[in-house]
mmCIF file of C-alpha atoms and ligand atoms in Angstrom:
data_model
loop_
_atom_site.group_PDB
_atom_site.id
_atom_site.type_symbol
_atom_site.label_atom_id
_atom_site.label_comp_id
_atom_site.label_asym_id
_atom_site.label_seq_id
_atom_site.Cartn_x
_atom_site.Cartn_y
_atom_site.Cartn_z
ATOM 1 C CA MET Q 1 -91.644 -64.966 45.807
ATOM 2 C CA ASN Q 2 -89.782 -67.604 43.762
ATOM 3 C CA GLY Q 3 -86.444 -66.666 42.192
ATOM 4 C CA PRO Q 4 -85.984 -66.112 38.453
ATOM 5 C CA ARG Q 5 -86.742 -69.153 36.273
ATOM 6 C CA GLN Q 6 -83.278 -69.454 34.794
ATOM 7 C CA PRO Q 7 -79.994 -70.778 36.082
ATOM 8 C CA TYR Q 8 -77.315 -68.101 35.686
ATOM 9 C CA GLY Q 9 -77.857 -65.795 38.646
ATOM 10 C CA ARG Q 10 -80.148 -62.990 39.647
ATOM 11 C CA LEU Q 11 -78.807 -59.779 38.142
ATOM 12 C CA ALA Q 12 -80.799 -58.245 35.299
ATOM 13 C CA ILE Q 13 -79.420 -55.084 33.660
ATOM 14 C CA VAL Q 14 -81.988 -52.889 31.913
ATOM 15 C CA THR Q 15 -81.007 -49.784 29.951
ATOM 16 C CA GLY Q 16 -83.483 -46.931 29.620
ATOM 17 C CA GLY Q 17 -85.442 -48.383 32.529
ATOM 18 C CA VAL Q 18 -86.755 -45.128 33.977
ATOM 19 C CA LYS Q 19 -89.643 -44.498 31.583
ATOM 20 C CA GLY Q 20 -91.937 -46.133 29.068
ATOM 21 C CA ILE Q 21 -91.225 -49.684 27.928
ATOM 22 C CA GLY Q 22 -88.074 -49.867 30.069
ATOM 23 C CA ALA Q 23 -89.988 -49.117 33.286
ATOM 24 C CA ALA Q 24 -92.451 -51.922 32.466
ATOM 25 C CA ILE Q 25 -89.522 -54.297 31.830
ATOM 26 C CA VAL Q 26 -87.973 -53.345 35.183
ATOM 27 C CA ALA Q 27 -91.283 -54.067 36.958
ATOM 28 C CA ARG Q 28 -91.697 -57.380 35.090
ATOM 29 C CA LEU Q 29 -88.192 -58.646 35.889
ATOM 30 C CA ALA Q 30 -88.268 -57.419 39.511
ATOM 31 C CA ASP Q 31 -91.545 -59.290 39.907
ATOM 32 C CA SER Q 32 -89.808 -62.452 38.666
ATOM 33 C CA GLY Q 33 -87.209 -62.097 41.433
ATOM 34 C CA PHE Q 34 -84.314 -60.513 39.533
ATOM 35 C CA ALA Q 35 -82.147 -57.859 41.170
ATOM 36 C CA VAL Q 36 -82.538 -55.200 38.495
ATOM 37 C CA ALA Q 37 -79.814 -52.644 37.740
ATOM 38 C CA VAL Q 38 -81.009 -49.732 35.626
ATOM 39 C CA LEU Q 39 -78.708 -47.702 33.374
ATOM 40 C CA ASP Q 40 -80.444 -44.510 32.290
ATOM 41 C CA ARG Q 41 -79.409 -40.956 31.503
ATOM 42 C CA ASP Q 42 -82.450 -39.765 33.456
ATOM 43 C CA PRO Q 43 -81.654 -39.541 37.181
ATOM 44 C CA ALA Q 44 -85.202 -40.498 38.265
ATOM 45 C CA GLY Q 45 -84.329 -44.193 38.763
ATOM 46 C CA GLU Q 46 -84.638 -44.038 42.556
ATOM 47 C CA ASP Q 47 -88.426 -44.490 42.400
ATOM 48 C CA LEU Q 48 -88.257 -47.733 40.420
ATOM 49 C CA PRO Q 49 -88.516 -51.260 41.865
ATOM 50 C CA CYS Q 50 -84.847 -51.791 41.060
ATOM 51 C CA ALA Q 51 -81.864 -52.799 43.156
ATOM 52 C CA ARG Q 52 -79.562 -50.117 41.703
ATOM 53 C CA ALA Q 53 -79.911 -47.186 39.316
ATOM 54 C CA TYR Q 54 -76.874 -45.755 37.522
ATOM 55 C CA ARG Q 55 -77.034 -42.421 35.763
ATOM 56 C CA VAL Q 56 -75.358 -43.296 32.486
ATOM 57 C CA ASP Q 57 -75.605 -42.276 28.836
ATOM 58 C CA VAL Q 58 -75.374 -45.615 27.004
ATOM 59 C CA ALA Q 59 -73.372 -43.912 24.244
ATOM 60 C CA ASP Q 60 -70.551 -43.302 26.775
ATOM 61 C CA HIS Q 61 -68.374 -46.426 26.620
ATOM 62 C CA ASP Q 62 -66.390 -45.816 29.809
ATOM 63 C CA ARG Q 63 -69.375 -44.903 32.019
ATOM 64 C CA VAL Q 64 -71.280 -47.956 30.743
ATOM 65 C CA ALA Q 65 -68.330 -50.208 31.574
ATOM 66 C CA GLU Q 66 -68.053 -48.689 35.087
ATOM 67 C CA ALA Q 67 -71.751 -49.201 35.815
ATOM 68 C CA VAL Q 68 -71.885 -52.766 34.454
ATOM 69 C CA HIS Q 69 -68.785 -53.719 36.430
ATOM 70 C CA ALA Q 70 -70.153 -52.115 39.625
ATOM 71 C CA ALA Q 71 -73.435 -54.042 39.309
ATOM 72 C CA THR Q 72 -71.549 -57.268 38.562
ATOM 73 C CA ALA Q 73 -69.247 -56.785 41.575
ATOM 74 C CA GLU Q 74 -72.289 -56.434 43.810
ATOM 75 C CA PHE Q 75 -74.744 -58.982 42.389
ATOM 76 C CA GLY Q 76 -72.643 -61.377 40.281
ATOM 77 C CA PRO Q 77 -72.563 -61.743 36.479
ATOM 78 C CA PRO Q 78 -75.699 -60.603 34.654
ATOM 79 C CA ALA Q 79 -78.205 -63.359 34.000
ATOM 80 C CA VAL Q 80 -80.146 -61.041 31.714
ATOM 81 C CA VAL Q 81 -79.222 -57.861 29.852
ATOM 82 C CA VAL Q 82 -82.001 -55.865 28.234
ATOM 83 C CA ASN Q 83 -80.758 -53.239 25.795
ATOM 84 C CA ASN Q 84 -83.830 -51.047 25.724
ATOM 85 C CA ALA Q 85 -82.627 -47.408 25.751
ATOM 86 C CA GLY Q 86 -83.501 -45.672 22.505
ATOM 87 C CA TRP Q 87 -84.369 -42.296 21.088
ATOM 88 C CA ASP Q 88 -85.672 -40.851 17.838
ATOM 89 C CA ARG Q 89 -86.616 -37.614 16.104
ATOM 90 C CA VAL Q 90 -89.001 -37.938 13.151
ATOM 91 C CA GLN Q 91 -87.808 -35.925 10.147
ATOM 92 C CA PRO Q 92 -87.307 -36.652 6.417
ATOM 93 C CA PHE Q 93 -83.779 -37.892 5.746
ATOM 94 C CA VAL Q 94 -83.000 -34.984 3.379
ATOM 95 C CA GLU Q 95 -83.433 -32.609 6.328
ATOM 96 C CA ASN Q 96 -81.252 -34.625 8.729
ATOM 97 C CA GLU Q 97 -77.961 -33.054 9.831
ATOM 98 C CA PRO Q 98 -74.940 -35.275 10.469
ATOM 99 C CA GLU Q 99 -75.004 -34.173 14.125
ATOM 100 C CA LEU Q 100 -78.450 -35.770 14.468
ATOM 101 C CA TRP Q 101 -77.219 -39.014 12.844
ATOM 102 C CA GLN Q 102 -74.340 -39.212 15.299
ATOM 103 C CA THR Q 103 -76.694 -38.829 18.260
ATOM 104 C CA LEU Q 104 -79.137 -41.409 16.885
ATOM 105 C CA ILE Q 105 -76.361 -43.887 16.150
ATOM 106 C CA GLY Q 106 -74.779 -43.269 19.570
ATOM 107 C CA VAL Q 107 -77.937 -44.038 21.528
ATOM 108 C CA ASN Q 108 -79.602 -46.672 19.361
ATOM 109 C CA LEU Q 109 -76.650 -48.688 18.045
ATOM 110 C CA VAL Q 110 -73.372 -47.842 19.808
ATOM 111 C CA GLY Q 111 -75.169 -47.987 23.161
ATOM 112 C CA VAL Q 112 -76.100 -51.626 22.503
ATOM 113 C CA LEU Q 113 -72.490 -52.439 21.566
ATOM 114 C CA ASN Q 114 -71.141 -50.688 24.697
ATOM 115 C CA VAL Q 115 -73.419 -52.535 27.109
ATOM 116 C CA THR Q 116 -72.989 -55.909 25.403
ATOM 117 C CA HIS Q 117 -69.197 -55.535 25.352
ATOM 118 C CA ALA Q 118 -69.109 -54.722 29.067
ATOM 119 C CA ALA Q 119 -71.439 -57.548 30.115
ATOM 120 C CA LEU Q 120 -70.481 -60.432 27.831
ATOM 121 C CA PRO Q 121 -67.137 -61.582 29.343
ATOM 122 C CA SER Q 122 -68.536 -62.279 32.823
ATOM 123 C CA MET Q 123 -71.635 -63.936 31.332
ATOM 124 C CA ARG Q 124 -69.435 -66.285 29.308
ATOM 125 C CA GLU Q 125 -67.341 -67.073 32.372
ATOM 126 C CA ALA Q 126 -70.513 -67.818 34.358
ATOM 127 C CA GLY Q 127 -71.613 -70.338 31.707
ATOM 128 C CA GLY Q 128 -74.320 -68.293 30.039
ATOM 129 C CA GLY Q 129 -77.010 -65.656 30.165
ATOM 130 C CA ARG Q 130 -79.518 -63.853 28.004
ATOM 131 C CA PHE Q 131 -79.492 -60.693 25.917
ATOM 132 C CA VAL Q 132 -82.854 -59.255 24.980
ATOM 133 C CA ASN Q 133 -82.486 -56.279 22.665
ATOM 134 C CA VAL Q 134 -85.381 -53.924 22.081
ATOM 135 C CA ALA Q 135 -85.174 -53.011 18.399
ATOM 136 C CA SER Q 136 -88.171 -51.826 16.345
ATOM 137 C CA ASP Q 137 -90.280 -52.917 13.436
ATOM 138 C CA ALA Q 138 -88.670 -49.898 11.730
ATOM 139 C CA GLY Q 139 -85.542 -52.060 11.623
ATOM 140 C CA ARG Q 140 -87.418 -54.872 9.851
ATOM 141 C CA VAL Q 141 -89.505 -52.972 7.305
ATOM 142 C CA GLY Q 142 -88.229 -49.353 7.395
ATOM 143 C CA SER Q 143 -90.172 -46.277 8.443
ATOM 144 C CA SER Q 144 -90.657 -42.883 6.745
ATOM 145 C CA GLY Q 145 -89.074 -40.042 8.687
ATOM 146 C CA GLU Q 146 -86.982 -42.527 10.642
ATOM 147 C CA ALA Q 147 -84.251 -43.463 8.155
ATOM 148 C CA VAL Q 148 -81.261 -43.364 10.502
ATOM 149 C CA TYR Q 149 -83.250 -44.810 13.406
ATOM 150 C CA SER Q 150 -84.370 -47.647 11.095
ATOM 151 C CA ALA Q 151 -80.750 -48.239 10.057
ATOM 152 C CA CYS Q 152 -79.707 -48.443 13.726
ATOM 153 C CA LYS Q 153 -82.511 -50.829 14.636
ATOM 154 C CA GLY Q 154 -81.760 -53.020 11.601
ATOM 155 C CA GLY Q 155 -78.178 -53.006 12.871
ATOM 156 C CA VAL Q 156 -79.324 -54.074 16.334
ATOM 157 C CA ILE Q 157 -81.238 -57.002 14.811
ATOM 158 C CA ALA Q 158 -78.210 -58.179 12.790
ATOM 159 C CA PHE Q 159 -75.896 -57.631 15.784
ATOM 160 C CA THR Q 160 -78.209 -59.706 17.987
ATOM 161 C CA LYS Q 161 -78.133 -62.595 15.517
ATOM 162 C CA ALA Q 162 -74.322 -62.448 15.320
ATOM 163 C CA ILE Q 163 -74.037 -62.449 19.139
ATOM 164 C CA ALA Q 164 -76.475 -65.385 19.233
ATOM 165 C CA ARG Q 165 -74.124 -67.300 16.925
ATOM 166 C CA GLU Q 166 -70.917 -66.304 18.774
ATOM 167 C CA GLY Q 167 -72.470 -66.798 22.204
ATOM 168 C CA ALA Q 168 -74.156 -70.170 21.683
ATOM 169 C CA ARG Q 169 -71.211 -72.346 22.685
ATOM 170 C CA HIS Q 170 -70.839 -70.255 25.850
ATOM 171 C CA GLY Q 171 -74.502 -70.628 26.816
ATOM 172 C CA VAL Q 172 -75.259 -67.024 25.843
ATOM 173 C CA LEU Q 173 -78.593 -66.557 24.082
ATOM 174 C CA ALA Q 174 -79.622 -63.354 22.289
ATOM 175 C CA ASN Q 175 -82.991 -62.339 20.911
ATOM 176 C CA CYS Q 176 -84.797 -59.183 19.789
ATOM 177 C CA VAL Q 177 -88.176 -57.750 20.619
ATOM 178 C CA CYS Q 178 -89.539 -55.295 18.041
ATOM 179 C CA PRO Q 179 -92.277 -53.052 19.400
ATOM 180 C CA GLY Q 180 -94.695 -51.496 16.979
ATOM 181 C CA PRO Q 181 -96.247 -48.146 17.994
ATOM 182 C CA THR Q 182 -96.406 -48.247 21.809
ATOM 183 C CA ALA Q 183 -97.986 -45.736 24.186
ATOM 184 C CA THR Q 184 -94.901 -44.258 25.901
ATOM 185 C CA PRO Q 185 -93.416 -40.798 26.552
ATOM 186 C CA LEU Q 186 -91.300 -41.233 23.367
ATOM 187 C CA LEU Q 187 -94.399 -41.750 21.234
ATOM 188 C CA GLU Q 188 -96.188 -38.879 22.979
ATOM 189 C CA SER Q 189 -93.266 -36.538 22.198
ATOM 190 C CA MET Q 190 -93.522 -37.494 18.508
ATOM 191 C CA ARG Q 191 -97.274 -36.939 18.469
ATOM 192 C CA SER Q 192 -96.839 -33.326 19.575
ATOM 193 C CA ASP Q 193 -95.986 -32.628 15.901
ATOM 194 C CA PRO Q 194 -99.329 -32.604 13.982
ATOM 195 C CA ALA Q 195 -97.787 -34.172 10.852
ATOM 196 C CA THR Q 196 -96.328 -37.057 12.847
ATOM 197 C CA ASP Q 197 -99.555 -37.422 14.812
ATOM 198 C CA LYS Q 198 -101.421 -37.970 11.519
ATOM 199 C CA ILE Q 199 -98.959 -40.706 10.545
ATOM 200 C CA MET Q 200 -99.444 -42.358 13.960
ATOM 201 C CA GLU Q 201 -103.230 -42.304 13.592
ATOM 202 C CA ALA Q 202 -102.912 -43.899 10.159
ATOM 203 C CA MET Q 203 -100.652 -46.582 11.653
ATOM 204 C CA VAL Q 204 -103.240 -47.450 14.302
ATOM 205 C CA ARG Q 205 -105.925 -47.686 11.570
ATOM 206 C CA ALA Q 206 -103.609 -50.006 9.603
ATOM 207 C CA THR Q 207 -102.975 -52.221 12.649
ATOM 208 C CA PRO Q 208 -105.147 -55.359 12.555
ATOM 209 C CA LEU Q 209 -105.714 -55.147 16.346
ATOM 210 C CA ARG Q 210 -106.532 -51.390 15.923
ATOM 211 C CA LYS Q 211 -104.680 -50.159 19.016
ATOM 212 C CA LEU Q 212 -101.290 -49.108 20.291
ATOM 213 C CA ALA Q 213 -99.232 -51.577 22.311
ATOM 214 C CA THR Q 214 -98.830 -50.905 26.021
ATOM 215 C CA PRO Q 215 -95.373 -50.973 27.629
ATOM 216 C CA GLN Q 216 -96.550 -54.085 29.498
ATOM 217 C CA ASP Q 217 -97.296 -55.862 26.185
ATOM 218 C CA VAL Q 218 -93.666 -55.374 25.180
ATOM 219 C CA ALA Q 219 -92.342 -56.262 28.652
ATOM 220 C CA ALA Q 220 -94.182 -59.601 28.487
ATOM 221 C CA ALA Q 221 -92.251 -60.528 25.327
ATOM 222 C CA VAL Q 222 -88.976 -59.458 26.955
ATOM 223 C CA GLY Q 223 -89.877 -61.565 30.006
ATOM 224 C CA PHE Q 224 -90.473 -64.568 27.739
ATOM 225 C CA PHE Q 225 -86.969 -64.371 26.250
ATOM 226 C CA ALA Q 226 -85.460 -63.709 29.684
ATOM 227 C CA GLU Q 227 -86.961 -66.829 31.222
ATOM 228 C CA GLU Q 228 -87.853 -69.378 28.524
ATOM 229 C CA PRO Q 229 -86.216 -72.779 29.068
ATOM 230 C CA GLY Q 230 -83.228 -72.090 26.803
ATOM 231 C CA HIS Q 231 -83.620 -73.215 23.197
ATOM 232 C CA VAL Q 232 -84.617 -69.951 21.540
ATOM 233 C CA THR Q 233 -81.830 -67.743 20.186
ATOM 234 C CA GLY Q 234 -81.224 -65.345 17.296
ATOM 235 C CA GLN Q 235 -84.965 -64.676 16.963
ATOM 236 C CA VAL Q 236 -86.958 -61.502 16.360
ATOM 237 C CA LEU Q 237 -90.442 -61.078 17.805
ATOM 238 C CA SER Q 238 -92.703 -58.182 16.796
ATOM 239 C CA VAL Q 239 -95.190 -56.850 19.333
ATOM 240 C CA SER Q 240 -97.153 -54.700 16.932
ATOM 241 C CA GLY Q 241 -100.793 -55.760 16.936
ATOM 242 C CA GLY Q 242 -100.108 -57.395 13.563
ATOM 243 C CA LEU Q 243 -99.008 -54.150 11.861
ATOM 244 C CA THR Q 244 -95.987 -55.976 10.514
ATOM 245 C CA MET Q 245 -96.058 -59.660 9.701
ATOM 246 C CA SER Q 246 -92.469 -60.046 8.674
ATOM 247 C CA GLY Q 247 -91.594 -63.686 7.955
HETATM 248 N N1 NAD R 1 -92.693 -46.308 21.812
HETATM 249 C C1 NAD R 1 -92.689 -46.853 20.617
HETATM 250 O O1 NAD R 1 -93.661 -46.703 19.844
HETATM 251 C C2 NAD R 1 -91.543 -47.701 20.164
HETATM 252 C C3 NAD R 1 -91.664 -48.396 18.957
HETATM 253 C C4 NAD R 1 -90.611 -49.188 18.519
HETATM 254 C C5 NAD R 1 -89.457 -49.302 19.294
HETATM 255 N N2 NAD R 1 -89.363 -48.622 20.456
HETATM 256 C C6 NAD R 1 -88.103 -48.784 21.211
HETATM 257 O O2 NAD R 1 -88.404 -49.149 22.534
HETATM 258 C C7 NAD R 1 -87.370 -48.672 23.416
HETATM 259 C C8 NAD R 1 -88.000 -47.882 24.545
HETATM 260 O O3 NAD R 1 -88.707 -46.785 23.977
HETATM 261 P P1 NAD R 1 -89.810 -45.953 24.782
HETATM 262 O O4 NAD R 1 -90.903 -45.654 23.827
HETATM 263 O O5 NAD R 1 -90.103 -46.607 26.089
HETATM 264 O O6 NAD R 1 -88.976 -44.592 25.016
HETATM 265 P P2 NAD R 1 -89.102 -43.494 26.183
HETATM 266 O O7 NAD R 1 -88.504 -42.244 25.628
HETATM 267 O O8 NAD R 1 -90.476 -43.454 26.688
HETATM 268 O O9 NAD R 1 -88.128 -44.080 27.281
HETATM 269 C C9 NAD R 1 -86.766 -44.289 26.938
HETATM 270 C C10 NAD R 1 -85.906 -44.401 28.170
HETATM 271 O O10 NAD R 1 -84.544 -44.529 27.715
HETATM 272 C C11 NAD R 1 -83.747 -43.527 28.359
HETATM 273 N N3 NAD R 1 -82.672 -43.133 27.445
HETATM 274 C C12 NAD R 1 -82.805 -42.520 26.247
HETATM 275 N N4 NAD R 1 -81.611 -42.283 25.729
HETATM 276 C C13 NAD R 1 -80.695 -42.765 26.597
HETATM 277 C C14 NAD R 1 -79.281 -42.808 26.632
HETATM 278 N N5 NAD R 1 -78.533 -42.272 25.654
HETATM 279 N N6 NAD R 1 -78.666 -43.406 27.676
HETATM 280 C C15 NAD R 1 -79.388 -43.919 28.698
HETATM 281 N N7 NAD R 1 -80.723 -43.885 28.730
HETATM 282 C C16 NAD R 1 -81.369 -43.318 27.702
HETATM 283 C C17 NAD R 1 -84.714 -42.389 28.661
HETATM 284 O O11 NAD R 1 -84.234 -41.550 29.719
HETATM 285 C C18 NAD R 1 -85.978 -43.153 29.052
HETATM 286 O O12 NAD R 1 -85.977 -43.522 30.415
HETATM 287 C C19 NAD R 1 -86.443 -47.829 22.533
HETATM 288 O O13 NAD R 1 -85.337 -48.608 22.138
HETATM 289 C C20 NAD R 1 -87.295 -47.501 21.331
HETATM 290 O O14 NAD R 1 -86.522 -47.264 20.173
HETATM 291 C C21 NAD R 1 -90.380 -47.829 20.921
#
């Protein structure tokens, strides 16, 4: 197998890599020759094709820093960091409790800040690297029942662009992939509610390609940003079957 097609090293950190889109990203990057370190709150990482699995809640700043530093000590500075971990509960905003907001913000926004903050210094010192942040089309166009989640994902998109600007002179590139509805355990858990399931069916009907994305569809876009030659930064790519065509 050839090594990864980019110059900064071989460590790829993937958050939320145990299930769904994250597991497909782990497989994609491992196949490209990266040593993949997974940070996930689910302990099932041992079965993945990854070099290391750390049981970490991305919302926990200190545990994230420990895991990122342990992976870096073993494999060198991260060449690629994929902020993929995310979570949502579909509910109208008027029914949301502040406790739910805090959890959503912790996982979907603060988690991205924690991981980026832990990884960025050694990437800058190494002369560069790539961030690929998995946001959502909800962060580009909004989504009913997902107000706080949408706010977090919009925040991730803006954060990614700011890091792309700050990181450019250090060789650090940052881009976002925005999945549309994708067949994963997260989507399945939402579909267990009949009202949400109806919304999902309507979304598939409204999708020009008339189908859900697969985790592998999203992983292919992540793989592109992880390994393209190095002149794409601050960009947002939807993988949504054409559901959103945001300019
Ligand atoms: N599935 C979709 O339709 C869809 C659409 C748009 C965006 N997304 C985004 O794609 C990403 C992956 O979603 P998915 O559908 O694969 O979800 P999933 O629930 O199937 O898998 C998420 C993974 O992240 C882990 N995780 C969740 N919270 C965590 C935390 N606090 N700390 C560490 N690990 C945590 C879970 O254990 C799991 O392994 C998320 O950021 C999600 O918001 C998904």
